[in-house]
PDB file of C-alpha atoms in Angstrom:
ATOM      1  CA  MET A   1    -209.896 -26.855   1.938  1.00 47.00           C
ATOM      2  CA  LEU A   2    -207.302 -26.903  -0.959  1.00 51.00           C
ATOM      3  CA  PHE A   3    -205.046 -24.026  -2.227  1.00 48.00           C
ATOM      4  CA  GLN A   4    -204.868 -24.321  -6.087  1.00 50.00           C
ATOM      5  CA  ILE A   5    -201.929 -22.858  -7.512  1.00 45.00           C
ATOM      6  CA  THR A   6    -202.197 -21.959 -11.491  1.00 44.00           C
ATOM      7  CA  TYR A   7    -200.543 -20.583 -14.338  1.00 42.00           C
ATOM      8  CA  GLN A   8    -202.389 -19.620 -17.403  1.00 41.00           C
ATOM      9  CA  ASP A   9    -201.228 -17.262 -20.157  1.00 42.00           C
ATOM     10  CA  LYS A  10    -203.529 -14.278 -20.394  1.00 41.00           C
ATOM     11  CA  THR A  11    -202.019 -12.872 -23.855  1.00 39.00           C
ATOM     12  CA  THR A  12    -202.331 -15.910 -25.878  1.00 36.00           C
ATOM     13  CA  LYS A  13    -204.201 -19.185 -26.601  1.00 38.00           C
ATOM     14  CA  THR A  14    -201.121 -21.200 -27.540  1.00 37.00           C
ATOM     15  CA  ASP A  15    -200.060 -24.323 -26.202  1.00 40.00           C
ATOM     16  CA  ILE A  16    -196.628 -22.936 -24.950  1.00 40.00           C
ATOM     17  CA  ILE A  17    -196.308 -23.042 -21.115  1.00 45.00           C
ATOM     18  CA  GLU A  18    -193.003 -21.485 -20.073  1.00 48.00           C
ATOM     19  CA  ASP A  19    -190.547 -23.846 -18.208  1.00 51.00           C
ATOM     20  CA  ASP A  20    -190.178 -21.023 -15.571  1.00 58.00           C
ATOM     21  CA  ALA A  21    -193.699 -20.702 -14.880  1.00 57.00           C
ATOM     22  CA  LEU A  22    -193.717 -24.456 -13.891  1.00 56.00           C
ATOM     23  CA  GLU A  23    -190.539 -23.939 -11.904  1.00 61.00           C
ATOM     24  CA  LYS A  24    -192.211 -21.096 -10.100  1.00 61.00           C
ATOM     25  CA  ILE A  25    -195.247 -23.306  -9.275  1.00 59.00           C
ATOM     26  CA  LEU A  26    -192.947 -26.349  -7.924  1.00 60.00           C
ATOM     27  CA  LYS A  27    -191.045 -23.809  -5.632  1.00 61.00           C
ATOM     28  CA  THR A  28    -194.439 -22.285  -4.429  1.00 60.00           C
ATOM     29  CA  LEU A  29    -195.894 -25.592  -3.744  1.00 57.00           C
ATOM     30  CA  THR A  30    -192.872 -26.589  -1.613  1.00 58.00           C
ATOM     31  CA  THR A  31    -192.624 -23.375   0.274  1.00 56.00           C
ATOM     32  CA  LEU A  32    -196.390 -23.015   0.855  1.00 53.00           C
ATOM     33  CA  SER A  33    -196.636 -26.453   1.720  1.00 54.00           C
ATOM     34  CA  LEU A  34    -194.103 -26.077   4.520  1.00 53.00           C
ATOM     35  CA  LYS A  35    -195.560 -22.917   5.898  1.00 48.00           C
ATOM     36  CA  VAL A  36    -198.943 -24.414   5.919  1.00 48.00           C
ATOM     37  CA  ASP A  37    -197.769 -27.484   7.863  1.00 50.00           C
ATOM     38  CA  SER A  38    -196.096 -24.902  10.392  1.00 49.00           C
ATOM     39  CA  MET A  39    -199.595 -23.369  10.821  1.00 49.00           C
ATOM     40  CA  GLY A  40    -200.366 -26.260  13.423  1.00 47.00           C
ATOM     41  CA  ASN A  41    -199.397 -24.078  16.495  1.00 49.00           C
ATOM     42  CA  GLU A  42    -201.551 -21.146  15.311  1.00 46.00           C
ATOM     43  CA  ILE A  43    -204.692 -23.322  14.581  1.00 41.00           C
ATOM     44  CA  GLU A  44    -204.200 -25.152  18.219  1.00 46.00           C
ATOM     45  CA  LYS A  45    -204.177 -21.660  19.717  1.00 46.00           C
ATOM     46  CA  LEU A  46    -207.467 -21.141  18.042  1.00 40.00           C
ATOM     47  CA  LYS A  47    -208.992 -24.109  19.025  1.00 41.00           C
ATOM     48  CA  THR A  48    -208.089 -23.556  22.852  1.00 40.00           C
ATOM     49  CA  ASN A  49    -209.917 -20.354  22.260  1.00 37.00           C
ATOM     50  CA  GLU A  50    -213.167 -22.427  22.171  1.00 32.00           C
ATOM     51  CA  VAL A  51    -213.059 -22.172  18.335  1.00 32.00           C
ATOM     52  CA  LYS A  52    -214.192 -25.810  17.587  1.00 30.00           C
ATOM     53  CA  LEU A  53    -212.599 -26.880  14.129  1.00 29.00           C
ATOM     54  CA  LYS A  54    -212.890 -30.188  12.426  1.00 26.00           C
ATOM     55  CA  PHE A  55    -211.083 -30.368   9.373  1.00 27.00           C
ATOM     56  CA  GLU A  56    -212.182 -31.486   6.089  1.00 28.00           C
ATOM     57  CA  ALA A  57    -210.022 -31.287   3.123  1.00 29.00           C
ATOM     58  CA  MET A  58    -211.275 -31.043  -0.335  1.00 32.00           C
ATOM     59  CA  THR A  59    -208.906 -33.823  -1.270  1.00 32.00           C
ATOM     60  CA  GLN A  60    -211.432 -36.314   0.161  1.00 35.00           C
ATOM     61  CA  ILE A  61    -214.029 -35.210  -2.123  1.00 34.00           C
ATOM     62  CA  LYS A  62    -215.116 -38.060  -4.421  1.00 43.00           C
ATOM     63  CA  ALA A  63    -217.059 -37.875  -7.506  1.00 47.00           C
ATOM     64  CA  GLN A  64    -220.429 -37.577  -6.154  1.00 53.00           C
ATOM     65  CA  ALA A  65    -219.539 -34.020  -4.966  1.00 69.00           C
ATOM     66  CA  VAL A  66    -220.338 -31.084  -7.063  1.00 73.00           C
ATOM     67  CA  GLY A  67    -218.697 -27.783  -7.268  1.00 80.00           C
ATOM     68  CA  LEU A  68    -218.970 -24.608  -9.142  1.00 81.00           C
ATOM     69  CA  CYS A  69    -216.203 -21.873  -9.880  1.00 78.00           C
ATOM     70  CA  TYR A  70    -217.444 -18.582  -9.201  1.00 77.00           C
ATOM     71  CA  GLY A  71    -216.245 -15.775 -11.473  1.00 68.00           C
ATOM     72  CA  LYS A  72    -213.532 -16.028 -14.193  1.00 58.00           C
ATOM     73  CA  LYS A  73    -210.042 -16.114 -13.757  1.00 55.00           C
ATOM     74  CA  TRP A  74    -208.423 -12.478 -13.470  1.00 48.00           C
ATOM     75  CA  GLN A  75    -212.009 -11.194 -12.561  1.00 58.00           C
ATOM     76  CA  ARG A  76    -212.470 -10.148  -9.149  1.00 59.00           C
ATOM     77  CA  LEU A  77    -216.106 -10.942  -8.076  1.00 64.00           C
ATOM     78  CA  THR A  78    -217.710 -10.794  -4.658  1.00 67.00           C
ATOM     79  CA  ILE A  79    -220.515 -13.140  -3.740  1.00 74.00           C
ATOM     80  CA  SER A  80    -223.937 -11.994  -2.164  1.00 77.00           C
ATOM     81  CA  GLN A  81    -226.057 -14.115   0.169  1.00 82.00           C
ATOM     82  CA  ASP A  82    -228.118 -14.613  -3.122  1.00 84.00           C
ATOM     83  CA  VAL A  83    -225.269 -16.471  -4.659  1.00 86.00           C
ATOM     84  CA  VAL A  84    -224.622 -18.512  -1.586  1.00 87.00           C
ATOM     85  CA  ASP A  85    -228.363 -19.419  -1.446  1.00 89.00           C
ATOM     86  CA  LEU A  86    -228.416 -20.458  -4.866  1.00 87.00           C
ATOM     87  CA  TYR A  87    -225.532 -22.933  -4.359  1.00 87.00           C
ATOM     88  CA  LYS A  88    -227.045 -24.528  -1.476  1.00 88.00           C
ATOM     89  CA  ALA A  89    -230.548 -24.774  -3.253  1.00 88.00           C
ATOM     90  CA  ASN A  90    -228.896 -26.664  -6.044  1.00 87.00           C
ATOM     91  CA  GLY A  91    -226.910 -29.175  -4.025  1.00 86.00           C
ATOM     92  CA  ILE A  92    -223.583 -27.389  -4.865  1.00 86.00           C
ATOM     93  CA  THR A  93    -221.366 -28.202  -2.069  1.00 85.00           C
ATOM     94  CA  ASN A  94    -217.882 -26.811  -3.247  1.00 85.00           C
ATOM     95  CA  MET A  95    -216.866 -23.522  -4.720  1.00 85.00           C
ATOM     96  CA  GLY A  96    -213.684 -22.345  -6.655  1.00 82.00           C
ATOM     97  CA  VAL A  97    -212.519 -18.967  -5.747  1.00 80.00           C
ATOM     98  CA  PRO A  98    -209.966 -17.395  -8.205  1.00 76.00           C
ATOM     99  CA  ASP A  99    -208.772 -14.902  -5.876  1.00 76.00           C
ATOM    100  CA  PRO A 100    -209.279 -14.866  -2.158  1.00 78.00           C
ATOM    101  CA  ILE A 101    -211.336 -11.723  -1.658  1.00 79.00           C
ATOM    102  CA  PRO A 102    -212.180 -11.124   1.770  1.00 82.00           C
ATOM    103  CA  GLU A 103    -215.795 -10.193   1.090  1.00 81.00           C
ATOM    104  CA  THR A 104    -216.232 -13.321  -0.837  1.00 80.00           C
ATOM    105  CA  LEU A 105    -214.931 -15.511   2.028  1.00 80.00           C
ATOM    106  CA  ILE A 106    -216.864 -13.865   4.665  1.00 82.00           C
ATOM    107  CA  ALA A 107    -219.961 -14.325   2.752  1.00 82.00           C
ATOM    108  CA  LEU A 108    -219.519 -18.246   2.967  1.00 81.00           C
ATOM    109  CA  LYS A 109    -219.381 -17.956   6.819  1.00 78.00           C
ATOM    110  CA  GLY A 110    -221.666 -20.629   7.818  1.00 78.00           C
ATOM    111  CA  SER A 111    -222.472 -22.074   4.651  1.00 82.00           C
ATOM    112  CA  ASN A 112    -220.677 -25.252   4.902  1.00 81.00           C
ATOM    113  CA  ILE A 113    -219.843 -24.875   1.351  1.00 83.00           C
ATOM    114  CA  GLY A 114    -216.245 -25.890   0.675  1.00 80.00           C
ATOM    115  CA  ILE A 115    -213.635 -23.763  -0.721  1.00 80.00           C
ATOM    116  CA  ILE A 116    -210.734 -24.081  -3.328  1.00 80.00           C
ATOM    117  CA  LEU A 117    -208.573 -21.037  -3.074  1.00 80.00           C
ATOM    118  CA  SER A 118    -206.561 -20.353  -6.130  1.00 80.00           C
ATOM    119  CA  ILE A 119    -203.296 -18.338  -5.849  1.00 79.00           C
ATOM    120  CA  PRO A 120    -203.191 -15.593  -8.664  1.00 76.00           C
ATOM    121  CA  ASN A 121    -200.357 -15.851 -11.238  1.00 75.00           C
ATOM    122  CA  ASP A 122    -198.972 -12.405 -10.030  1.00 80.00           C
ATOM    123  CA  ASN A 123    -198.489 -14.039  -6.359  1.00 81.00           C
ATOM    124  CA  LEU A 124    -196.199 -17.271  -7.725  1.00 80.00           C
ATOM    125  CA  GLN A 125    -193.042 -15.339  -7.444  1.00 83.00           C
ATOM    126  CA  ALA A 126    -193.693 -13.736  -4.056  1.00 87.00           C
ATOM    127  CA  LEU A 127    -194.856 -16.954  -2.462  1.00 83.00           C
ATOM    128  CA  THR A 128    -191.368 -18.730  -3.243  1.00 83.00           C
ATOM    129  CA  ASP A 129    -190.111 -16.690  -0.125  1.00 87.00           C
ATOM    130  CA  PRO A 130    -191.107 -18.330   3.097  1.00 85.00           C
ATOM    131  CA  ASN A 131    -192.292 -15.105   4.943  1.00 88.00           C
ATOM    132  CA  GLU A 132    -194.628 -14.227   2.061  1.00 88.00           C
ATOM    133  CA  ALA A 133    -195.983 -17.885   2.015  1.00 84.00           C
ATOM    134  CA  TYR A 134    -196.340 -17.418   5.649  1.00 84.00           C
ATOM    135  CA  LYS A 135    -198.223 -14.316   5.573  1.00 87.00           C
ATOM    136  CA  TRP A 136    -200.462 -15.207   2.566  1.00 84.00           C
ATOM    137  CA  VAL A 137    -201.653 -18.290   4.776  1.00 81.00           C
ATOM    138  CA  VAL A 138    -202.176 -16.004   7.787  1.00 81.00           C
ATOM    139  CA  ASP A 139    -204.237 -13.668   5.917  1.00 84.00           C
ATOM    140  CA  ASN A 140    -206.148 -15.884   3.397  1.00 81.00           C
ATOM    141  CA  VAL A 141    -206.588 -18.897   6.105  1.00 76.00           C
ATOM    142  CA  ILE A 142    -206.043 -18.563   9.402  1.00 73.00           C
ATOM    143  CA  SER A 143    -207.845 -15.160   9.855  1.00 72.00           C
ATOM    144  CA  TYR A 144    -210.930 -16.870   8.597  1.00 71.00           C
ATOM    145  CA  ILE A 145    -210.616 -19.932  10.695  1.00 63.00           C
ATOM    146  CA  ALA A 146    -210.681 -17.574  13.683  1.00 54.00           C
ATOM    147  CA  GLN A 147    -214.035 -16.065  12.146  1.00 54.00           C
ATOM    148  CA  GLN A 148    -215.315 -19.632  11.553  1.00 50.00           C
ATOM    149  CA  VAL A 149    -215.757 -18.837   7.890  1.00 48.00           C
ATOM    150  CA  ILE A 150    -213.263 -21.790   7.205  1.00 49.00           C
ATOM    151  CA  THR A 151    -214.591 -24.576   9.728  1.00 43.00           C
ATOM    152  CA  LYS A 152    -213.900 -27.848   7.918  1.00 40.00           C
ATOM    153  CA  PHE A 153    -210.671 -29.587   7.111  1.00 40.00           C
ATOM    154  CA  ARG A 154    -209.300 -32.922   7.986  1.00 34.00           C
ATOM    155  CA  LEU A 155    -206.194 -34.678   7.694  1.00 31.00           C
ATOM    156  CA  GLN A 156    -204.869 -33.647  11.187  1.00 38.00           C
ATOM    157  CA  ASN A 157    -205.082 -30.136  10.743  1.00 46.00           C
ATOM    158  CA  ARG A 158    -203.335 -30.161   7.364  1.00 50.00           C
ATOM    159  CA  VAL A 159    -204.495 -28.078   4.360  1.00 56.00           C
ATOM    160  CA  LYS A 160    -203.454 -29.485   1.119  1.00 67.00           C
ATOM    161  CA  VAL A 161    -201.429 -27.553  -1.458  1.00 74.00           C
ATOM    162  CA  SER A 162    -201.583 -28.508  -5.030  1.00 79.00           C
ATOM    163  CA  THR A 163    -201.766 -27.331  -8.741  1.00 83.00           C
ATOM    164  CA  ASN A 164    -203.986 -27.862 -11.866  1.00 84.00           C
ATOM    165  CA  ILE A 165    -203.163 -28.930 -15.391  1.00 88.00           C
ATOM    166  CA  GLU A 166    -204.911 -29.431 -18.685  1.00 87.00           C
ATOM    167  CA  ASN A 167    -204.713 -31.920 -21.136  1.00 88.00           C
ATOM    168  CA  ARG A 168    -202.688 -29.645 -23.352  1.00 89.00           C
ATOM    169  CA  LEU A 169    -199.899 -30.884 -21.509  1.00 93.00           C
ATOM    170  CA  LEU A 170    -200.072 -34.615 -22.561  1.00 95.00           C
ATOM    171  CA  VAL A 171    -199.522 -36.202 -25.827  1.00 93.00           C
ATOM    172  CA  ASN A 172    -200.798 -39.672 -27.096  1.00 90.00           C
ATOM    173  CA  THR A 173    -204.176 -38.915 -25.692  1.00 89.00           C
ATOM    174  CA  ILE A 174    -206.006 -40.700 -28.521  1.00 86.00           C
ATOM    175  CA  LEU A 175    -205.180 -43.919 -26.814  1.00 91.00           C
ATOM    176  CA  PRO A 176    -205.306 -42.883 -23.021  1.00 94.00           C
ATOM    177  CA  SER A 177    -202.945 -45.944 -21.784  1.00 93.00           C
ATOM    178  CA  GLU A 178    -200.147 -44.275 -24.190  1.00 94.00           C
ATOM    179  CA  SER A 179    -200.642 -40.758 -22.930  1.00 95.00           C
ATOM    180  CA  ILE A 180    -197.322 -39.050 -21.309  1.00 96.00           C
ATOM    181  CA  PHE A 181    -196.393 -35.656 -20.679  1.00 96.00           C
ATOM    182  CA  ARG A 182    -195.097 -33.439 -23.250  1.00 95.00           C
ATOM    183  CA  LYS A 183    -191.153 -33.460 -23.590  1.00 94.00           C
ATOM    184  CA  ASP A 184    -190.945 -29.815 -23.309  1.00 92.00           C
ATOM    185  CA  VAL A 185    -192.764 -29.744 -20.033  1.00 91.00           C
ATOM    186  CA  SER A 186    -191.791 -32.957 -18.415  1.00 90.00           C
ATOM    187  CA  SER A 187    -188.755 -31.925 -16.907  1.00 89.00           C
ATOM    188  CA  SER A 188    -190.714 -29.362 -14.689  1.00 88.00           C
ATOM    189  CA  ILE A 189    -193.851 -31.386 -14.541  1.00 91.00           C
ATOM    190  CA  ASN A 190    -192.389 -34.536 -13.084  1.00 92.00           C
ATOM    191  CA  PRO A 191    -191.176 -32.758 -10.061  1.00 91.00           C
ATOM    192  CA  ILE A 192    -194.337 -31.637  -9.108  1.00 90.00           C
ATOM    193  CA  ILE A 193    -195.683 -35.104  -9.812  1.00 93.00           C
ATOM    194  CA  GLU A 194    -193.112 -36.272  -7.207  1.00 92.00           C
ATOM    195  CA  PHE A 195    -193.873 -33.692  -4.868  1.00 89.00           C
ATOM    196  CA  LEU A 196    -197.804 -34.203  -4.735  1.00 90.00           C
ATOM    197  CA  LYS A 197    -196.708 -38.210  -4.589  1.00 92.00           C
ATOM    198  CA  GLN A 198    -194.592 -37.442  -1.495  1.00 89.00           C
ATOM    199  CA  ASN A 199    -197.334 -35.277   0.305  1.00 85.00           C
ATOM    200  CA  ASN A 200    -200.263 -37.496  -0.672  1.00 86.00           C
ATOM    201  CA  ALA A 201    -201.687 -34.807  -2.208  1.00 85.00           C
ATOM    202  CA  SER A 202    -204.142 -34.697  -5.206  1.00 88.00           C
ATOM    203  CA  LEU A 203    -203.522 -33.232  -8.734  1.00 90.00           C
ATOM    204  CA  LEU A 204    -206.029 -30.992 -10.081  1.00 89.00           C
ATOM    205  CA  ALA A 205    -207.141 -30.972 -13.652  1.00 91.00           C
ATOM    206  CA  ASN A 206    -209.378 -29.111 -16.061  1.00 90.00           C
ATOM    207  CA  PHE A 207    -211.114 -30.852 -18.882  1.00 92.00           C
ATOM    208  CA  TYR A 208    -212.877 -28.978 -21.737  1.00 91.00           C
ATOM    209  CA  PRO A 209    -214.613 -31.742 -23.988  1.00 93.00           C
ATOM    210  CA  TYR A 210    -216.529 -29.250 -25.931  1.00 92.00           C
ATOM    211  CA  SER A 211    -213.523 -26.929 -26.615  1.00 91.00           C
ATOM    212  CA  ALA A 212    -211.508 -29.916 -27.940  1.00 92.00           C
ATOM    213  CA  TYR A 213    -214.474 -30.677 -30.413  1.00 93.00           C
ATOM    214  CA  ILE A 214    -214.262 -27.237 -31.654  1.00 94.00           C
ATOM    215  CA  ARG A 215    -210.833 -27.344 -32.115  1.00 92.00           C
ATOM    216  CA  GLU A 216    -210.941 -30.925 -34.106  1.00 92.00           C
ATOM    217  CA  PRO A 217    -214.685 -31.501 -35.182  1.00 93.00           C
ATOM    218  CA  ASP A 218    -213.661 -34.130 -37.628  1.00 92.00           C
ATOM    219  CA  ARG A 219    -211.837 -36.482 -35.142  1.00 89.00           C
ATOM    220  CA  ILE A 220    -214.027 -35.984 -32.061  1.00 92.00           C
ATOM    221  CA  GLY A 221    -217.827 -36.355 -32.496  1.00 92.00           C
ATOM    222  CA  LEU A 222    -220.219 -33.897 -31.032  1.00 93.00           C
ATOM    223  CA  ARG A 223    -222.005 -36.805 -29.169  1.00 94.00           C
ATOM    224  CA  TYR A 224    -218.768 -38.173 -27.817  1.00 95.00           C
ATOM    225  CA  ALA A 225    -217.949 -34.776 -26.494  1.00 93.00           C
ATOM    226  CA  LEU A 226    -221.354 -34.274 -25.007  1.00 92.00           C
ATOM    227  CA  PHE A 227    -221.807 -37.606 -23.294  1.00 91.00           C
ATOM    228  CA  THR A 228    -224.507 -38.593 -25.773  1.00 92.00           C
ATOM    229  CA  LYS A 229    -222.769 -41.277 -27.800  1.00 91.00           C
ATOM    230  CA  PRO A 230    -224.650 -44.482 -27.754  1.00 89.00           C
ATOM    231  CA  LYS A 231    -221.851 -46.813 -28.085  1.00 91.00           C
ATOM    232  CA  ALA A 232    -218.323 -47.016 -27.104  1.00 91.00           C
ATOM    233  CA  ASN A 233    -215.368 -46.074 -29.265  1.00 90.00           C
ATOM    234  CA  PRO A 234    -212.600 -48.831 -30.296  1.00 88.00           C
ATOM    235  CA  SER A 235    -210.811 -47.982 -26.898  1.00 89.00           C
ATOM    236  CA  GLY A 236    -213.872 -48.722 -24.789  1.00 92.00           C
ATOM    237  CA  TYR A 237    -214.992 -44.877 -24.025  1.00 94.00           C
ATOM    238  CA  TYR A 238    -218.367 -43.471 -24.303  1.00 94.00           C
ATOM    239  CA  ASN A 239    -217.437 -39.908 -23.898  1.00 94.00           C
ATOM    240  CA  LEU A 240    -214.353 -37.754 -24.083  1.00 95.00           C
ATOM    241  CA  PHE A 241    -214.393 -36.679 -20.529  1.00 94.00           C
ATOM    242  CA  ASP A 242    -213.543 -40.154 -19.324  1.00 94.00           C
ATOM    243  CA  ALA A 243    -210.908 -40.637 -21.857  1.00 95.00           C
ATOM    244  CA  MET A 244    -209.299 -37.240 -20.631  1.00 95.00           C
ATOM    245  CA  LEU A 245    -209.203 -38.408 -17.104  1.00 95.00           C
ATOM    246  CA  ASP A 246    -207.783 -41.838 -17.716  1.00 96.00           C
ATOM    247  CA  SER A 247    -205.211 -39.986 -19.932  1.00 96.00           C
ATOM    248  CA  VAL A 248    -204.079 -37.983 -17.145  1.00 96.00           C
ATOM    249  CA  TYR A 249    -203.891 -40.998 -14.678  1.00 96.00           C
ATOM    250  CA  TYR A 250    -201.708 -42.815 -17.369  1.00 96.00           C
ATOM    251  CA  ALA A 251    -199.564 -40.059 -17.750  1.00 96.00           C
ATOM    252  CA  ILE A 252    -199.022 -39.473 -13.965  1.00 96.00           C
ATOM    253  CA  GLU A 253    -198.120 -43.394 -13.770  1.00 95.00           C
ATOM    254  CA  ASN A 254    -196.075 -43.139 -16.663  1.00 93.00           C
ATOM    255  CA  ALA A 255    -194.030 -40.204 -15.209  1.00 93.00           C
ATOM    256  CA  GLY A 256    -193.502 -42.287 -12.091  1.00 92.00           C
ATOM    257  CA  GLY A 257    -196.266 -40.951  -9.804  1.00 93.00           C
ATOM    258  CA  GLY A 258    -197.816 -44.448  -9.284  1.00 91.00           C
ATOM    259  CA  ASN A 259    -201.598 -45.429  -9.789  1.00 89.00           C
ATOM    260  CA  ASN A 260    -202.723 -44.128  -6.076  1.00 90.00           C
ATOM    261  CA  MET A 261    -202.816 -40.376  -7.007  1.00 92.00           C
ATOM    262  CA  GLU A 262    -206.159 -38.799  -6.762  1.00 90.00           C
ATOM    263  CA  ILE A 263    -207.251 -36.366  -9.218  1.00 91.00           C
ATOM    264  CA  ILE A 264    -209.639 -33.585  -8.566  1.00 86.00           C
ATOM    265  CA  VAL A 265    -211.523 -32.136 -11.561  1.00 87.00           C
ATOM    266  CA  SER A 266    -211.164 -28.375 -10.763  1.00 82.00           C
ATOM    267  CA  GLY A 267    -212.757 -27.101 -13.997  1.00 82.00           C
ATOM    268  CA  SER A 268    -214.879 -28.487 -17.170  1.00 85.00           C
ATOM    269  CA  GLY A 269    -216.671 -27.148 -19.784  1.00 74.00           C
TER     270      GLY A 269
END
């Protein structure tokens, strides 16, 4: 299981991301991670009550795993058994949940579908308080472990905490190896990268090749955006998705995050 802490501006489509939002994310990451680690005793109590748990983190999912986000950001949708059956019938093994709605989590009981729980923007400030972070974990994780809804974690009872980014935080992406984080966000994003590195956590990233094509059709060919380009471009890429992914890897490395941090693609379209 993975907590995803997000920030998206609801009112504008500009590329501006406020520094204080990134600072809130970093503080929430730190606080929530500490509180999650302190859940060990609670989890052990559940295990002694014959709730047999084997932990499997989303951070262990490799490229062959397929997930699908259910619902849109800021849209509270509950799921039915039909939705769960549709996921399973199509081999979709993971679900992104934009808001931890109790009815949704209960519906996943026994499905073996992995979950990424997003923390809504409105909760960021509150979760910088250790007591609020503890309560959030108890309400949205521990209680569902007890009900065997959340049954698979790994990493010795650790639940990973991360956040997600988009390529709009990067510059110099035409040549991925030269990609870096924008100067106006680097002072906030660099500590987040360091936090994830120190905690051996993955970074989540959203890539939208078709949206990029719509914005720059003269620079980005349609076939390049849709994985149908027959020949590689001068940089050696056959599709924009791969170039976007490599851009983030290089930006992380250029920010001092090393070359071993795993990236989970948490959204695309």
